[in-house]
PDB file of C-alpha atoms in Angstrom:
ATOM      1  CA  UNK E 338      11.853 -22.008 -24.560  1.00  0.00           C
ATOM      2  CA  UNK E 339      14.140 -19.056 -23.892  1.00  0.00           C
ATOM      3  CA  UNK E 340      15.956 -19.355 -20.555  1.00  0.00           C
ATOM      4  CA  UNK E 341      17.227 -16.443 -18.501  1.00  0.00           C
ATOM      5  CA  UNK E 342      21.017 -16.368 -18.200  1.00  0.00           C
ATOM      6  CA  UNK E 343      21.597 -15.894 -14.473  1.00  0.00           C
ATOM      7  CA  UNK E 344      25.251 -15.016 -14.982  1.00  0.00           C
ATOM      8  CA  UNK E 345      24.157 -12.033 -17.044  1.00  0.00           C
ATOM      9  CA  UNK E 346      21.546 -11.195 -14.385  1.00  0.00           C
ATOM     10  CA  UNK E 347      24.249 -11.299 -11.701  1.00  0.00           C
ATOM     11  CA  UNK E 348      26.419  -8.877 -13.664  1.00  0.00           C
ATOM     12  CA  UNK E 349      23.451  -6.538 -14.126  1.00  0.00           C
ATOM     13  CA  UNK E 350      22.534  -6.785 -10.433  1.00  0.00           C
ATOM     14  CA  UNK E 351      26.102  -5.989  -9.368  1.00  0.00           C
ATOM     15  CA  UNK E 352      26.296  -2.954 -11.671  1.00  0.00           C
ATOM     16  CA  UNK E 353      22.916  -1.716 -10.411  1.00  0.00           C
ATOM     17  CA  UNK E 354      24.050  -2.001  -6.782  1.00  0.00           C
ATOM     18  CA  UNK E 355      27.580  -0.674  -7.372  1.00  0.00           C
ATOM     19  CA  UNK E 356      26.395   2.234  -9.488  1.00  0.00           C
ATOM     20  CA  UNK E 357      28.926   1.820 -12.275  1.00  0.00           C
ATOM     21  CA  UNK E 358      30.573  -0.787 -14.463  1.00  0.00           C
ATOM     22  CA  UNK E 359      33.983   0.225 -13.107  1.00  0.00           C
ATOM     23  CA  UNK E 360      33.011  -0.564  -9.501  1.00  0.00           C
ATOM     24  CA  UNK E 361      31.234  -3.760 -10.542  1.00  0.00           C
ATOM     25  CA  UNK E 362      34.364  -4.768 -12.441  1.00  0.00           C
ATOM     26  CA  UNK E 363      36.382  -4.579  -9.224  1.00  0.00           C
ATOM     27  CA  UNK E 364      33.778  -6.529  -7.257  1.00  0.00           C
ATOM     28  CA  UNK E 365      33.364  -9.247  -9.881  1.00  0.00           C
ATOM     29  CA  UNK E 366      37.066  -9.256 -10.865  1.00  0.00           C
ATOM     30  CA  UNK E 367      36.127  -9.066 -14.515  1.00  0.00           C
ATOM     31  CA  UNK E 368      37.193  -6.658 -17.242  1.00  0.00           C
ATOM     32  CA  UNK E 369      34.830  -3.783 -17.928  1.00  0.00           C
ATOM     33  CA  UNK E 370      34.332  -4.715 -21.620  1.00  0.00           C
ATOM     34  CA  UNK E 371      33.294  -8.207 -20.518  1.00  0.00           C
ATOM     35  CA  UNK E 372      30.623  -6.838 -18.195  1.00  0.00           C
ATOM     36  CA  UNK E 373      29.408  -4.366 -20.822  1.00  0.00           C
ATOM     37  CA  UNK E 374      29.042  -7.177 -23.350  1.00  0.00           C
ATOM     38  CA  UNK E 375      27.104  -9.356 -20.883  1.00  0.00           C
ATOM     39  CA  UNK E 376      24.752  -6.470 -20.047  1.00  0.00           C
ATOM     40  CA  UNK E 377      24.067  -5.962 -23.740  1.00  0.00           C
ATOM     41  CA  UNK E 378      23.237  -9.653 -24.144  1.00  0.00           C
ATOM     42  CA  UNK E 379      20.824  -9.495 -21.195  1.00  0.00           C
ATOM     43  CA  UNK E 380      19.098  -6.434 -22.650  1.00  0.00           C
ATOM     44  CA  UNK E 381      18.759  -8.194 -25.992  1.00  0.00           C
ATOM     45  CA  UNK E 382      17.285 -11.300 -24.388  1.00  0.00           C
ATOM     46  CA  UNK E 383      14.754  -9.222 -22.423  1.00  0.00           C
ATOM     47  CA  UNK E 384      14.018  -6.870 -25.286  1.00  0.00           C
ATOM     48  CA  UNK E 385      14.422  -3.729 -23.177  1.00  0.00           C
ATOM     49  CA  UNK E 386      17.105  -1.257 -22.213  1.00  0.00           C
ATOM     50  CA  UNK E 387      18.026  -1.650 -18.548  1.00  0.00           C
ATOM     51  CA  UNK E 388      20.317   1.353 -18.184  1.00  0.00           C
ATOM     52  CA  UNK E 389      20.500   4.783 -19.729  1.00  0.00           C
ATOM     53  CA  UNK E 390      23.474   7.091 -19.563  1.00  0.00           C
ATOM     54  CA  UNK E 391      23.113  10.487 -17.908  1.00  0.00           C
ATOM     55  CA  UNK E 392      26.424  12.239 -18.273  1.00  0.00           C
ATOM     56  CA  UNK E 393      28.977   9.837 -16.857  1.00  0.00           C
ATOM     57  CA  UNK E 394      26.423   7.963 -14.777  1.00  0.00           C
ATOM     58  CA  UNK E 395      24.457   4.845 -15.580  1.00  0.00           C
ATOM     59  CA  UNK E 396      20.848   5.183 -14.450  1.00  0.00           C
ATOM     60  CA  UNK E 397      18.300   2.383 -14.329  1.00  0.00           C
ATOM     61  CA  UNK E 398      15.336   2.636 -16.669  1.00  0.00           C
ATOM     62  CA  UNK E 399      11.824   1.802 -15.427  1.00  0.00           C
ATOM     63  CA  UNK E 400      12.262  -1.744 -16.745  1.00  0.00           C
ATOM     64  CA  UNK E 401      15.722  -1.844 -15.146  1.00  0.00           C
ATOM     65  CA  UNK E 402      14.249  -1.022 -11.740  1.00  0.00           C
ATOM     66  CA  UNK E 403      11.706  -3.822 -12.141  1.00  0.00           C
ATOM     67  CA  UNK E 404      14.458  -6.287 -13.113  1.00  0.00           C
ATOM     68  CA  UNK E 405      16.571  -5.163 -10.154  1.00  0.00           C
ATOM     69  CA  UNK E 406      13.678  -5.779  -7.790  1.00  0.00           C
ATOM     70  CA  UNK E 407      13.277  -9.344  -9.037  1.00  0.00           C
ATOM     71  CA  UNK E 408      17.044  -9.856  -8.988  1.00  0.00           C
ATOM     72  CA  UNK E 409      17.091  -8.758  -5.326  1.00  0.00           C
ATOM     73  CA  UNK E 410      14.606 -11.529  -4.512  1.00  0.00           C
ATOM     74  CA  UNK E 411      16.320 -14.113  -6.724  1.00  0.00           C
ATOM     75  CA  UNK E 412      19.774 -13.697  -5.175  1.00  0.00           C
ATOM     76  CA  UNK E 413      18.386 -13.313  -1.653  1.00  0.00           C
ATOM     77  CA  UNK E 414      16.599 -16.632  -2.052  1.00  0.00           C
ATOM     78  CA  UNK E 415      19.766 -18.130  -3.538  1.00  0.00           C
ATOM     79  CA  UNK E 416      21.712 -17.185  -0.411  1.00  0.00           C
ATOM     80  CA  UNK E 417      18.972 -18.579   1.804  1.00  0.00           C
ATOM     81  CA  UNK E 418      19.026 -21.832  -0.172  1.00  0.00           C
ATOM     82  CA  UNK E 419      22.771 -22.219   0.393  1.00  0.00           C
ATOM     83  CA  UNK E 420      22.395 -21.500   4.106  1.00  0.00           C
ATOM     84  CA  UNK E 421      19.522 -23.966   4.517  1.00  0.00           C
ATOM     85  CA  UNK E 422      21.411 -26.696   2.672  1.00  0.00           C
ATOM     86  CA  UNK E 423      24.419 -26.060   4.888  1.00  0.00           C
ATOM     87  CA  UNK E 424      22.244 -26.294   7.979  1.00  0.00           C
ATOM     88  CA  UNK E 425      22.675 -22.623   8.854  1.00  0.00           C
ATOM     89  CA  UNK E 426      19.940 -20.135   9.804  1.00  0.00           C
ATOM     90  CA  UNK E 427      19.052 -17.922   6.854  1.00  0.00           C
ATOM     91  CA  UNK E 428      19.493 -14.699   8.815  1.00  0.00           C
ATOM     92  CA  UNK E 429      17.308 -13.005   6.219  1.00  0.00           C
ATOM     93  CA  UNK E 430      14.144 -11.090   6.959  1.00  0.00           C
ATOM     94  CA  UNK E 431      11.213 -10.907   4.600  1.00  0.00           C
ATOM     95  CA  UNK E 432      10.894  -7.191   3.971  1.00  0.00           C
ATOM     96  CA  UNK E 433       7.543  -5.582   3.256  1.00  0.00           C
ATOM     97  CA  UNK E 434       7.225  -1.864   2.561  1.00  0.00           C
ATOM     98  CA  UNK E 435       3.644  -0.644   2.420  1.00  0.00           C
ATOM     99  CA  UNK E 436       2.035   2.757   2.096  1.00  0.00           C
ATOM    100  CA  UNK E 437      -1.295   3.574   3.768  1.00  0.00           C
ATOM    101  CA  UNK E 438      -3.213   6.672   2.748  1.00  0.00           C
ATOM    102  CA  UNK E 439      -3.671   9.085   5.618  1.00  0.00           C
ATOM    103  CA  UNK E 440      -7.476   9.091   5.297  1.00  0.00           C
ATOM    104  CA  UNK E 441      -7.878   5.392   6.130  1.00  0.00           C
ATOM    105  CA  UNK E 442      -8.920   4.879   9.770  1.00  0.00           C
ATOM    106  CA  UNK E 443      -6.107   3.412  11.853  1.00  0.00           C
ATOM    107  CA  UNK E 444      -8.350   0.585  13.045  1.00  0.00           C
ATOM    108  CA  UNK E 445      -9.042  -0.452   9.442  1.00  0.00           C
ATOM    109  CA  UNK E 446      -5.361  -0.187   8.503  1.00  0.00           C
ATOM    110  CA  UNK E 447      -4.368  -2.336  11.484  1.00  0.00           C
ATOM    111  CA  UNK E 448      -6.871  -5.062  10.608  1.00  0.00           C
ATOM    112  CA  UNK E 449      -5.882  -5.040   6.942  1.00  0.00           C
ATOM    113  CA  UNK E 450      -2.138  -5.255   7.667  1.00  0.00           C
ATOM    114  CA  UNK E 451      -2.336  -7.819  10.485  1.00  0.00           C
ATOM    115  CA  UNK E 452      -2.167 -10.881   8.164  1.00  0.00           C
ATOM    116  CA  UNK E 453       1.230  -9.704   6.914  1.00  0.00           C
ATOM    117  CA  UNK E 454       2.728 -10.506  10.330  1.00  0.00           C
ATOM    118  CA  UNK E 455       1.537 -14.101  10.021  1.00  0.00           C
ATOM    119  CA  UNK E 456       3.386 -14.689   6.741  1.00  0.00           C
ATOM    120  CA  UNK E 457       6.801 -15.142   8.355  1.00  0.00           C
ATOM    121  CA  UNK E 458       8.170 -14.954  11.909  1.00  0.00           C
ATOM    122  CA  UNK E 459      11.082 -12.930  10.494  1.00  0.00           C
ATOM    123  CA  UNK E 460       9.063 -10.367   8.558  1.00  0.00           C
ATOM    124  CA  UNK E 461      10.109  -6.724   8.757  1.00  0.00           C
ATOM    125  CA  UNK E 462       7.332  -4.274   7.884  1.00  0.00           C
ATOM    126  CA  UNK E 463       7.926  -0.654   6.957  1.00  0.00           C
ATOM    127  CA  UNK E 464       4.683   1.336   6.914  1.00  0.00           C
ATOM    128  CA  UNK E 465       4.481   4.818   5.438  1.00  0.00           C
ATOM    129  CA  UNK E 466       1.500   7.140   5.691  1.00  0.00           C
ATOM    130  CA  UNK E 467       0.656  10.020   3.400  1.00  0.00           C
ATOM    131  CA  UNK E 468      -1.601  11.286   0.625  1.00  0.00           C
ATOM    132  CA  UNK E 469      -2.265   8.919  -2.261  1.00  0.00           C
ATOM    133  CA  UNK E 470      -0.287  10.828  -4.958  1.00  0.00           C
ATOM    134  CA  UNK E 471       2.814  10.850  -2.757  1.00  0.00           C
ATOM    135  CA  UNK E 472       2.563   7.138  -2.018  1.00  0.00           C
ATOM    136  CA  UNK E 473       1.978   6.297  -5.674  1.00  0.00           C
ATOM    137  CA  UNK E 474       5.163   8.170  -6.557  1.00  0.00           C
ATOM    138  CA  UNK E 475       7.065   5.970  -4.081  1.00  0.00           C
ATOM    139  CA  UNK E 476       5.361   2.901  -5.537  1.00  0.00           C
ATOM    140  CA  UNK E 477       6.516   3.891  -9.018  1.00  0.00           C
ATOM    141  CA  UNK E 478      10.104   4.090  -7.737  1.00  0.00           C
ATOM    142  CA  UNK E 479       9.705   0.594  -6.212  1.00  0.00           C
ATOM    143  CA  UNK E 480      10.231   2.014  -2.727  1.00  0.00           C
ATOM    144  CA  UNK E 481       6.921   0.400  -1.728  1.00  0.00           C
ATOM    145  CA  UNK E 482       5.568  -3.064  -2.434  1.00  0.00           C
ATOM    146  CA  UNK E 483       1.944  -1.893  -2.298  1.00  0.00           C
ATOM    147  CA  UNK E 484      -0.290   1.002  -1.299  1.00  0.00           C
ATOM    148  CA  UNK E 485      -3.474   0.546   0.746  1.00  0.00           C
ATOM    149  CA  UNK E 486      -6.035   3.202  -0.196  1.00  0.00           C
ATOM    150  CA  UNK E 487      -9.725   4.048   0.035  1.00  0.00           C
ATOM    151  CA  UNK E 488      -9.818   4.944  -3.660  1.00  0.00           C
ATOM    152  CA  UNK E 489      -8.297   3.386  -6.771  1.00  0.00           C
ATOM    153  CA  UNK E 490      -5.402   4.924  -8.627  1.00  0.00           C
ATOM    154  CA  UNK E 491      -7.260   6.949 -11.241  1.00  0.00           C
ATOM    155  CA  UNK E 492      -6.625   7.173 -14.971  1.00  0.00           C
ATOM    156  CA  UNK E 493      -4.650  10.462 -14.887  1.00  0.00           C
ATOM    157  CA  UNK E 494      -1.958   8.808 -12.753  1.00  0.00           C
ATOM    158  CA  UNK E 495       1.200   8.687 -14.844  1.00  0.00           C
ATOM    159  CA  UNK E 496       2.485   5.402 -13.422  1.00  0.00           C
ATOM    160  CA  UNK E 497       1.450   1.896 -14.395  1.00  0.00           C
ATOM    161  CA  UNK E 498      -0.616   0.819 -11.410  1.00  0.00           C
ATOM    162  CA  UNK E 499      -3.150  -1.941 -10.856  1.00  0.00           C
ATOM    163  CA  UNK E 500      -6.037  -1.699  -8.391  1.00  0.00           C
ATOM    164  CA  UNK E 501      -6.942  -4.807  -6.388  1.00  0.00           C
ATOM    165  CA  UNK E 502     -10.232  -4.451  -4.517  1.00  0.00           C
ATOM    166  CA  UNK E 503      -9.872  -5.807  -0.964  1.00  0.00           C
ATOM    167  CA  UNK E 504     -13.479  -5.252   0.051  1.00  0.00           C
ATOM    168  CA  UNK E 505     -16.217  -2.763   0.703  1.00  0.00           C
ATOM    169  CA  UNK E 506     -18.725  -2.070   3.448  1.00  0.00           C
ATOM    170  CA  UNK E 507     -21.352   0.400   4.573  1.00  0.00           C
ATOM    171  CA  UNK E 508     -20.978   3.297   7.003  1.00  0.00           C
ATOM    172  CA  UNK E 509     -22.021   3.505  10.658  1.00  0.00           C
ATOM    173  CA  UNK E 510     -22.666   6.708  12.611  1.00  0.00           C
ATOM    174  CA  UNK E 511     -21.429   7.029  16.192  1.00  0.00           C
ATOM    175  CA  UNK E 512     -22.032   9.441  19.051  1.00  0.00           C
ATOM    176  CA  UNK E 513     -21.146   9.868  22.711  1.00  0.00           C
ATOM    177  CA  UNK E 514     -23.847   9.518  25.365  1.00  0.00           C
ATOM    178  CA  UNK E 515     -24.867  13.199  25.250  1.00  0.00           C
ATOM    179  CA  UNK E 516     -25.839  12.764  21.588  1.00  0.00           C
ATOM    180  CA  UNK E 517     -27.132   9.201  21.818  1.00  0.00           C
ATOM    181  CA  UNK E 518     -30.736  10.471  21.557  1.00  0.00           C
ATOM    182  CA  UNK E 519     -30.075  11.064  17.842  1.00  0.00           C
ATOM    183  CA  UNK E 520     -30.558   7.330  17.294  1.00  0.00           C
ATOM    184  CA  UNK E 521     -34.297   8.027  17.459  1.00  0.00           C
ATOM    185  CA  UNK E 522     -35.543   9.127  14.068  1.00  0.00           C
ATOM    186  CA  UNK E 523     -32.262   8.375  12.252  1.00  0.00           C
ATOM    187  CA  UNK E 524     -31.360   9.586   9.664  1.00  0.00           C
ATOM    188  CA  UNK E 525     -33.656  12.632   9.901  1.00  0.00           C
ATOM    189  CA  UNK E 526     -32.265  13.235  13.386  1.00  0.00           C
ATOM    190  CA  UNK E 527     -28.933  14.240  11.804  1.00  0.00           C
ATOM    191  CA  UNK E 528     -30.470  17.404  10.345  1.00  0.00           C
ATOM    192  CA  UNK E 529     -28.817  20.367  12.121  1.00  0.00           C
ATOM    193  CA  UNK E 530     -26.951  17.922  14.416  1.00  0.00           C
ATOM    194  CA  UNK E 531     -23.249  18.642  15.141  1.00  0.00           C
ATOM    195  CA  UNK E 532     -21.112  16.603  12.745  1.00  0.00           C
ATOM    196  CA  UNK E 533     -17.405  15.758  12.591  1.00  0.00           C
ATOM    197  CA  UNK E 534     -16.211  14.940   9.085  1.00  0.00           C
ATOM    198  CA  UNK E 535     -13.011  13.733   7.444  1.00  0.00           C
ATOM    199  CA  UNK E 536     -11.065  16.234   5.351  1.00  0.00           C
ATOM    200  CA  UNK E 537     -12.068  17.253   1.837  1.00  0.00           C
ATOM    201  CA  UNK E 538      -9.369  14.976   0.372  1.00  0.00           C
ATOM    202  CA  UNK E 539     -11.214  11.866   1.588  1.00  0.00           C
ATOM    203  CA  UNK E 540     -13.507  10.023  -0.804  1.00  0.00           C
ATOM    204  CA  UNK E 541     -15.690   9.196   2.213  1.00  0.00           C
ATOM    205  CA  UNK E 542     -16.242  12.925   2.829  1.00  0.00           C
ATOM    206  CA  UNK E 543     -17.605  13.357  -0.688  1.00  0.00           C
ATOM    207  CA  UNK E 544     -19.793  10.268  -0.331  1.00  0.00           C
ATOM    208  CA  UNK E 545     -21.214  11.525   2.974  1.00  0.00           C
ATOM    209  CA  UNK E 546     -22.054  14.931   1.543  1.00  0.00           C
ATOM    210  CA  UNK E 547     -23.820  13.358  -1.446  1.00  0.00           C
ATOM    211  CA  UNK E 548     -25.800  11.114   0.911  1.00  0.00           C
ATOM    212  CA  UNK E 549     -26.794  14.072   3.116  1.00  0.00           C
ATOM    213  CA  UNK E 550     -28.058  15.905   0.029  1.00  0.00           C
ATOM    214  CA  UNK E 551     -30.018  12.863  -1.173  1.00  0.00           C
ATOM    215  CA  UNK E 552     -31.659  12.527   2.247  1.00  0.00           C
ATOM    216  CA  UNK E 553     -32.397  16.257   2.516  1.00  0.00           C
ATOM    217  CA  UNK E 554     -30.245  16.376   5.661  1.00  0.00           C
ATOM    218  CA  UNK E 555     -28.109  19.392   6.533  1.00  0.00           C
ATOM    219  CA  UNK E 556     -25.977  18.672   9.608  1.00  0.00           C
ATOM    220  CA  UNK E 557     -23.948  21.394  11.274  1.00  0.00           C
ATOM    221  CA  UNK E 558     -20.290  20.621  10.459  1.00  0.00           C
ATOM    222  CA  UNK E 559     -18.337  21.595  13.572  1.00  0.00           C
ATOM    223  CA  UNK E 560     -14.973  20.160  12.510  1.00  0.00           C
ATOM    224  CA  UNK E 561     -13.104  18.344   9.752  1.00  0.00           C
ATOM    225  CA  UNK E 562      -9.948  16.335  10.272  1.00  0.00           C
ATOM    226  CA  UNK E 563      -7.080  14.819   8.324  1.00  0.00           C
ATOM    227  CA  UNK E 564      -6.436  12.375  11.162  1.00  0.00           C
ATOM    228  CA  UNK E 565      -9.242   9.869  11.659  1.00  0.00           C
ATOM    229  CA  UNK E 566      -8.076   8.997  15.185  1.00  0.00           C
ATOM    230  CA  UNK E 567      -8.247  12.654  16.257  1.00  0.00           C
ATOM    231  CA  UNK E 568     -11.718  12.922  14.718  1.00  0.00           C
ATOM    232  CA  UNK E 569     -12.899   9.977  16.812  1.00  0.00           C
ATOM    233  CA  UNK E 570     -11.281  11.419  19.939  1.00  0.00           C
ATOM    234  CA  UNK E 571     -13.372  14.588  19.565  1.00  0.00           C
ATOM    235  CA  UNK E 572     -16.398  12.437  18.884  1.00  0.00           C
ATOM    236  CA  UNK E 573     -15.693  10.573  22.113  1.00  0.00           C
ATOM    237  CA  UNK E 574     -15.811  13.925  23.920  1.00  0.00           C
ATOM    238  CA  UNK E 575     -19.309  14.519  22.589  1.00  0.00           C
ATOM    239  CA  UNK E 576     -18.444  17.337  20.187  1.00  0.00           C
ATOM    240  CA  UNK E 577     -20.337  15.738  17.317  1.00  0.00           C
ATOM    241  CA  UNK E 578     -21.518  12.676  15.434  1.00  0.00           C
ATOM    242  CA  UNK E 579     -18.948  10.924  13.272  1.00  0.00           C
ATOM    243  CA  UNK E 580     -18.957   8.146  10.691  1.00  0.00           C
ATOM    244  CA  UNK E 581     -16.682   5.136  10.260  1.00  0.00           C
ATOM    245  CA  UNK E 582     -16.703   1.988   8.119  1.00  0.00           C
ATOM    246  CA  UNK E 583     -19.168  -0.554   9.468  1.00  0.00           C
ATOM    247  CA  UNK E 584     -16.486  -3.257   9.334  1.00  0.00           C
ATOM    248  CA  UNK E 585     -14.881  -1.732  12.470  1.00  0.00           C
ATOM    249  CA  UNK E 586     -18.162  -0.875  14.219  1.00  0.00           C
ATOM    250  CA  UNK E 587     -17.530  -3.052  17.279  1.00  0.00           C
ATOM    251  CA  UNK E 588     -13.937  -1.830  17.739  1.00  0.00           C
ATOM    252  CA  UNK E 589     -14.909   1.847  17.438  1.00  0.00           C
ATOM    253  CA  UNK E 590     -17.730   1.471  19.969  1.00  0.00           C
ATOM    254  CA  UNK E 591     -15.481  -0.295  22.454  1.00  0.00           C
ATOM    255  CA  UNK E 592     -12.339   1.786  22.050  1.00  0.00           C
ATOM    256  CA  UNK E 593     -14.018   5.208  22.052  1.00  0.00           C
ATOM    257  CA  UNK E 594     -16.962   4.405  24.343  1.00  0.00           C
ATOM    258  CA  UNK E 595     -19.547   5.590  21.810  1.00  0.00           C
ATOM    259  CA  UNK E 596     -22.826   4.155  20.555  1.00  0.00           C
ATOM    260  CA  UNK E 597     -24.049   3.385  17.064  1.00  0.00           C
ATOM    261  CA  UNK E 598     -26.942   5.718  16.292  1.00  0.00           C
ATOM    262  CA  UNK E 599     -27.516   4.425  12.780  1.00  0.00           C
ATOM    263  CA  UNK E 600     -25.972   2.881   9.706  1.00  0.00           C
ATOM    264  CA  UNK E 601     -26.441   2.884   5.964  1.00  0.00           C
ATOM    265  CA  UNK E 602     -25.337   0.702   3.075  1.00  0.00           C
ATOM    266  CA  UNK E 603     -26.055   3.503   0.607  1.00  0.00           C
ATOM    267  CA  UNK E 604     -22.537   4.814   1.287  1.00  0.00           C
ATOM    268  CA  UNK E 605     -19.871   2.325   0.324  1.00  0.00           C
ATOM    269  CA  UNK E 606     -16.351   2.590   1.669  1.00  0.00           C
ATOM    270  CA  UNK E 607     -13.969   0.650  -0.523  1.00  0.00           C
ATOM    271  CA  UNK E 608     -10.404  -0.433   0.166  1.00  0.00           C
ATOM    272  CA  UNK E 609      -7.772  -1.267  -2.415  1.00  0.00           C
ATOM    273  CA  UNK E 610      -4.281  -2.680  -2.613  1.00  0.00           C
ATOM    274  CA  UNK E 611      -2.486  -0.834  -5.398  1.00  0.00           C
ATOM    275  CA  UNK E 612       0.562  -2.439  -6.970  1.00  0.00           C
ATOM    276  CA  UNK E 613       2.713  -2.143 -10.081  1.00  0.00           C
ATOM    277  CA  UNK E 614       1.943  -5.774 -10.871  1.00  0.00           C
ATOM    278  CA  UNK E 615      -1.235  -7.058 -12.479  1.00  0.00           C
ATOM    279  CA  UNK E 616      -0.999 -10.152 -10.286  1.00  0.00           C
ATOM    280  CA  UNK E 617      -0.116  -9.799  -6.621  1.00  0.00           C
ATOM    281  CA  UNK E 618       3.164 -11.577  -5.884  1.00  0.00           C
ATOM    282  CA  UNK E 619       4.595 -10.387  -2.571  1.00  0.00           C
ATOM    283  CA  UNK E 620       3.490 -12.960   0.041  1.00  0.00           C
ATOM    284  CA  UNK E 621       2.476 -10.259   2.528  1.00  0.00           C
ATOM    285  CA  UNK E 622       0.237  -8.503  -0.009  1.00  0.00           C
ATOM    286  CA  UNK E 623      -1.259 -11.846  -1.063  1.00  0.00           C
ATOM    287  CA  UNK E 624      -2.052 -12.640   2.590  1.00  0.00           C
ATOM    288  CA  UNK E 625      -3.632  -9.210   3.105  1.00  0.00           C
ATOM    289  CA  UNK E 626      -5.833  -9.598   0.028  1.00  0.00           C
ATOM    290  CA  UNK E 627      -6.914 -13.170   0.796  1.00  0.00           C
ATOM    291  CA  UNK E 628      -7.752 -12.428   4.438  1.00  0.00           C
ATOM    292  CA  UNK E 629      -9.646  -9.238   3.581  1.00  0.00           C
ATOM    293  CA  UNK E 630     -11.736 -10.930   0.909  1.00  0.00           C
ATOM    294  CA  UNK E 631     -12.494 -14.110   2.816  1.00  0.00           C
ATOM    295  CA  UNK E 632     -12.642 -12.806   6.379  1.00  0.00           C
ATOM    296  CA  UNK E 633     -12.700  -9.089   7.124  1.00  0.00           C
ATOM    297  CA  UNK E 634     -15.126  -8.192   4.330  1.00  0.00           C
ATOM    298  CA  UNK E 635     -16.331 -11.700   3.592  1.00  0.00           C
TER     299      UNK E 635
END
């Protein structure tokens, strides 16, 4: 069995953080040729280049960034181990950086992310919102531990990403009291009815339009929105019917004081955790996936 040399890993980790062998040499109090030799041995043992030279700078390769991420965890845990053995508080927070696509309803995002807070009392969560391509770019740079999305990372994506299905559910249609009569005769009642839809970038929007066509229904689209919360706020005012994942049906009805006028399982809304790892490892992402599969969508 080939064992990882943690001295070599420490030298690599120090160079990656310091930004150069010269600075790492001062921090480690070792000669630069010594550090260079140890880095070469680590690269040979791993079978990959960890740095590439750009001018006078050393820049991490894609494999180097992955190794640095693991080294961060390894040496953080090492410090915690020393503190625990010495009877001292660790003083370390479990950090979790997650991206959520801007088309996912806030109520769904909140329920999906809630289990992460139960992983550790000292967890620190950083949540970023944006379009999927932007979040995947941050994931590729290891700025995020995972991305929560309503669509998988597709084949054309240039990064190595793995899609982990969290769950799927049908769609419910909601309306304020002035439009509650549309519950009678659903779904035919939606023909020519005022409708509020998510933006064109949402996979749910495309699924809704396909379903309308299949049903021979042609609602009057009176607004489309990037922000799902704003869409629901206008729906609460009675400006139109709107759709949301059935998994949050009770919360939507209560929070926005609207009624369910109908639902369908012909439209599936799916939710994914996207990671750069084939197997989920971060404890917060593992908790999110397990809770979603066994509870929220179970």
